[in-house]
One Martini backbone bead per residue (centre of mass of N, CA, C, O) as a GRO file, in nm:
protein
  160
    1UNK     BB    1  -4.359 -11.713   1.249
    2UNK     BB    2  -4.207 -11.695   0.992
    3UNK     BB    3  -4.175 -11.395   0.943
    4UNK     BB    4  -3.964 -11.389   1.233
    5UNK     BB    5  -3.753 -11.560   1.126
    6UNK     BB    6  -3.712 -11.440   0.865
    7UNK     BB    7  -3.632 -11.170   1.048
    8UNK     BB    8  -3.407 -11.308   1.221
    9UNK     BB    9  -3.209 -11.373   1.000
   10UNK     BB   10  -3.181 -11.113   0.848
   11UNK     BB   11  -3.063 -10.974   1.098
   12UNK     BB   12  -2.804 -11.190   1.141
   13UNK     BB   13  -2.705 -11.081   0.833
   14UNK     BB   14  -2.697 -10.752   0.932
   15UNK     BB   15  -2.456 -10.851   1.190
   16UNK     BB   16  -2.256 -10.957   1.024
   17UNK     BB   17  -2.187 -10.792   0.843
   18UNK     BB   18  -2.158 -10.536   1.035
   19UNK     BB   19  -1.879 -10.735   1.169
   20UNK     BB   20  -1.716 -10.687   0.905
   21UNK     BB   21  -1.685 -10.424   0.875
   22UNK     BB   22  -1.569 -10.309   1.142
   23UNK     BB   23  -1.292 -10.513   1.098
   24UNK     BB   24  -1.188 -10.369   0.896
   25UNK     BB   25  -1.231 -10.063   0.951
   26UNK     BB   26  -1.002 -10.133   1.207
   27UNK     BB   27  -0.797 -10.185   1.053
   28UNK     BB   28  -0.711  -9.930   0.900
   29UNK     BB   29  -0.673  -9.775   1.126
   30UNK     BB   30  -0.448  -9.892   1.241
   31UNK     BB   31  -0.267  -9.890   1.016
   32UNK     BB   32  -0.262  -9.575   0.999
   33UNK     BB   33  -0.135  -9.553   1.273
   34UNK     BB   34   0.086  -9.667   1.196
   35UNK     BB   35   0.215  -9.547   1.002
   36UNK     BB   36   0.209  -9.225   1.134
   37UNK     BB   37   0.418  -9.327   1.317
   38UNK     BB   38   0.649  -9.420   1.146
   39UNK     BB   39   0.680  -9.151   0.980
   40UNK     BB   40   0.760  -8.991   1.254
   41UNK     BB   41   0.989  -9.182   1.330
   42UNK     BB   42   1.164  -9.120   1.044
   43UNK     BB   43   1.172  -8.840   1.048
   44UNK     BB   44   1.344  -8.816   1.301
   45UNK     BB   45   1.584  -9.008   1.208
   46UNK     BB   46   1.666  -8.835   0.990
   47UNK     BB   47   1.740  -8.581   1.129
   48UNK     BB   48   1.972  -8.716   1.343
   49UNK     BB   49   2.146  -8.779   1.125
   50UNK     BB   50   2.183  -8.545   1.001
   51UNK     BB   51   2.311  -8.392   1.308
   52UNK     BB   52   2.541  -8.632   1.311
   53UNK     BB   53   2.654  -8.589   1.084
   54UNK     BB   54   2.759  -8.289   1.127
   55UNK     BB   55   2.923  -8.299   1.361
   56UNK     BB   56   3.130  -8.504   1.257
   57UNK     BB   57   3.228  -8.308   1.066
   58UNK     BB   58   3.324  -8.095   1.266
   59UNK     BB   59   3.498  -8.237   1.389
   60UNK     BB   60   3.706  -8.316   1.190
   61UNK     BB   61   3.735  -7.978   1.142
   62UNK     BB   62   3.874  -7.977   1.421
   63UNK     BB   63   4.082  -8.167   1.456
   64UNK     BB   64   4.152  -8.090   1.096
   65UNK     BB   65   4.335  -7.865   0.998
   66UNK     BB   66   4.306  -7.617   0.703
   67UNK     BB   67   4.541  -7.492   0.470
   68UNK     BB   68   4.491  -7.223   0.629
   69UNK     BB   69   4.649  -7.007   0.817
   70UNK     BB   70   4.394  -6.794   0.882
   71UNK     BB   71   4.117  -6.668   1.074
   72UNK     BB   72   3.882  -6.493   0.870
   73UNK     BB   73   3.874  -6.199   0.692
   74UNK     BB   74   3.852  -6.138   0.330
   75UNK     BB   75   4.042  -5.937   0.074
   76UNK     BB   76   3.983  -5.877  -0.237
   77UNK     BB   77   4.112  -5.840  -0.596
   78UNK     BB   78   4.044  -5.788  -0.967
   79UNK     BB   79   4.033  -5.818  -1.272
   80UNK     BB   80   3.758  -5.761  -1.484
   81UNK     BB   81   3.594  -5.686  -1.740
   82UNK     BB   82   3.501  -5.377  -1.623
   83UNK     BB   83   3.682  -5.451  -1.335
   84UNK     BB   84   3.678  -5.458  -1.045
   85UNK     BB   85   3.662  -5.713  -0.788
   86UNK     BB   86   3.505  -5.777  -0.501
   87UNK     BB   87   3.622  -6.027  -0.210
   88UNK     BB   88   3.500  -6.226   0.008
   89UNK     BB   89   3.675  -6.445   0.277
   90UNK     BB   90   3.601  -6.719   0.499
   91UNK     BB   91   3.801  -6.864   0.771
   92UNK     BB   92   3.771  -7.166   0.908
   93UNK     BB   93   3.999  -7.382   1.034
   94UNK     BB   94   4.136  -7.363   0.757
   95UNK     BB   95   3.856  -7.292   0.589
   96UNK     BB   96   3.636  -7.223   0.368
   97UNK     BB   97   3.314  -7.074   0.432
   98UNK     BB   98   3.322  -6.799   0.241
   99UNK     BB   99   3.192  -6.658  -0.058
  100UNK     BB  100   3.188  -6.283  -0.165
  101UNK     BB  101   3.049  -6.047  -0.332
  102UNK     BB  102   3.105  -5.731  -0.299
  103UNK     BB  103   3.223  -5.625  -0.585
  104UNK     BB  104   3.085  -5.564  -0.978
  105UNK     BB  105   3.018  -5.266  -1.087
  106UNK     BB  106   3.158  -5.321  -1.404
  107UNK     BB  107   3.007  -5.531  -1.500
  108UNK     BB  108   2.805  -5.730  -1.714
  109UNK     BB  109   2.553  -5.863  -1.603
  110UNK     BB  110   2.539  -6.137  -1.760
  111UNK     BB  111   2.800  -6.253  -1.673
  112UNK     BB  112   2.754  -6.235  -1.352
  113UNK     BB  113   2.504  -6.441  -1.397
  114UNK     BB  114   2.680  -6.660  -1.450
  115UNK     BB  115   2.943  -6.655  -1.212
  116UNK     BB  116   2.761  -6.661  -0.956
  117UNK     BB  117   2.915  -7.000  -0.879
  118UNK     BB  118   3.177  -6.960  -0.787
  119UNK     BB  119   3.177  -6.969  -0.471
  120UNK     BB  120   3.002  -7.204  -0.434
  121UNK     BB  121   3.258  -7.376  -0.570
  122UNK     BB  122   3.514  -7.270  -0.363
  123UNK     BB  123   3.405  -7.409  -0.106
  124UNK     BB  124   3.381  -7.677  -0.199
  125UNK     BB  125   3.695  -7.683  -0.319
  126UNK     BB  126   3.858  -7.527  -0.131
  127UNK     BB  127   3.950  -7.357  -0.407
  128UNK     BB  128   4.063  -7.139  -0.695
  129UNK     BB  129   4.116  -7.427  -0.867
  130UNK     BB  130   3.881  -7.347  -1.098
  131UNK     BB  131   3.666  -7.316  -1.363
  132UNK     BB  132   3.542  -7.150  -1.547
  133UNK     BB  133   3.300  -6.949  -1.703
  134UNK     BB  134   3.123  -7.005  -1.995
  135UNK     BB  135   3.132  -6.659  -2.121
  136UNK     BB  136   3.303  -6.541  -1.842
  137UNK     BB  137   3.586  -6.549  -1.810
  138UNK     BB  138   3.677  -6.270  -1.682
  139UNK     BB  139   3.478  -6.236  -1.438
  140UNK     BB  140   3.592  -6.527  -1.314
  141UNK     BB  141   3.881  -6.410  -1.286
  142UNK     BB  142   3.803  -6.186  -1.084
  143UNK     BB  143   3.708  -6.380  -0.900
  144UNK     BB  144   3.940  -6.590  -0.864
  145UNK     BB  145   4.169  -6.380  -0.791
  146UNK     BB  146   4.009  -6.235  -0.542
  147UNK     BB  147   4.021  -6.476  -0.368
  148UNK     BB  148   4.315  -6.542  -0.398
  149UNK     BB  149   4.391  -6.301  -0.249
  150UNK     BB  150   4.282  -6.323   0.010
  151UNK     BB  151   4.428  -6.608   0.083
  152UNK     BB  152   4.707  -6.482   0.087
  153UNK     BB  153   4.628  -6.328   0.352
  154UNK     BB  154   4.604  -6.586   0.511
  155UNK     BB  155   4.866  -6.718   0.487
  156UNK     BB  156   5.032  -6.424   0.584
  157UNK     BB  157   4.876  -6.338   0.835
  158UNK     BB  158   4.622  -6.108   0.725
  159UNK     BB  159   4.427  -5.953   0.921
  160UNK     BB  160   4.143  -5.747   0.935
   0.00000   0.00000   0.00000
């Protein structure tokens, strides 16, 4: 009977034990679901805004025309390092959207892979009044007169 006993308490100290595993292991596991879900949830959020922050920028810039007169694609050139530099800026709402490099083949390789952060500082700055790129300054010269040859075509509502 002593044997029995105290194989009963063994047993009841091995269901106790695993009465507080399991109820660990139960709390770990909703933690991880709360958290899962909470994850998708910050994640849809930040989606959300990023979304709204965008409408509103496009609102404003469709309230508030941009200081350039005519919306469309141009095209310019000017000299720049080793020839002539051919450039398009696209125009939208009175902003420019978009400046590309048509063609620079006269130019210098290495300089060229310099001065190519200009479009997309033109866009940012909506202006081609910025720095020259140090190192390249006559390409980027070639660069910024050309996008600005360009502007000046849309200042003069000149459609290509």
């Amino acid at each position: 009977m002593a044997i029995e006993r105290g194989h009963v308490i063994h047993m009841q100290v091995l269901f106790e034990r695993f009465r507080i595993f399991a109820s660990k292991a139960l709390n770990v596991v909703l933690v991880a679901v709360v958290l899962l879900f909470f994850n998708s949830w910050a994640t849809k959020a930040v989606a959300h805004d990023e979304a709204v922050a965008e409408q509103i920028a496009a609102a404003e810039r469709a309230a508030n025309r941009g200081p350039y007169a005519t919306d469309g694609t141009f095209t310019g050139s000017a000299q720049g390092y080793g020839g002539q530099v051919a450039m398009q800026v696209v125009v939208k709402d009175g902003y420019i959207e978009s400046v590309e490099i048509l063609d620079a083949s006269h130019e210098d390789q290495a300089w060229l892979d310099m001065a190519v952060v200009l479009p997309d500082r033109i866009v940012q700055a909506q202006t081609t009044a910025i720095d020259v790129v140090s190192g390249a300054t006559y390409t980027s010269v070639g660069i910024l007169n050309g996008a600005t040859e360009a502007l000046q075509k849309s200042m003069a509502g000149e459609v290509e």
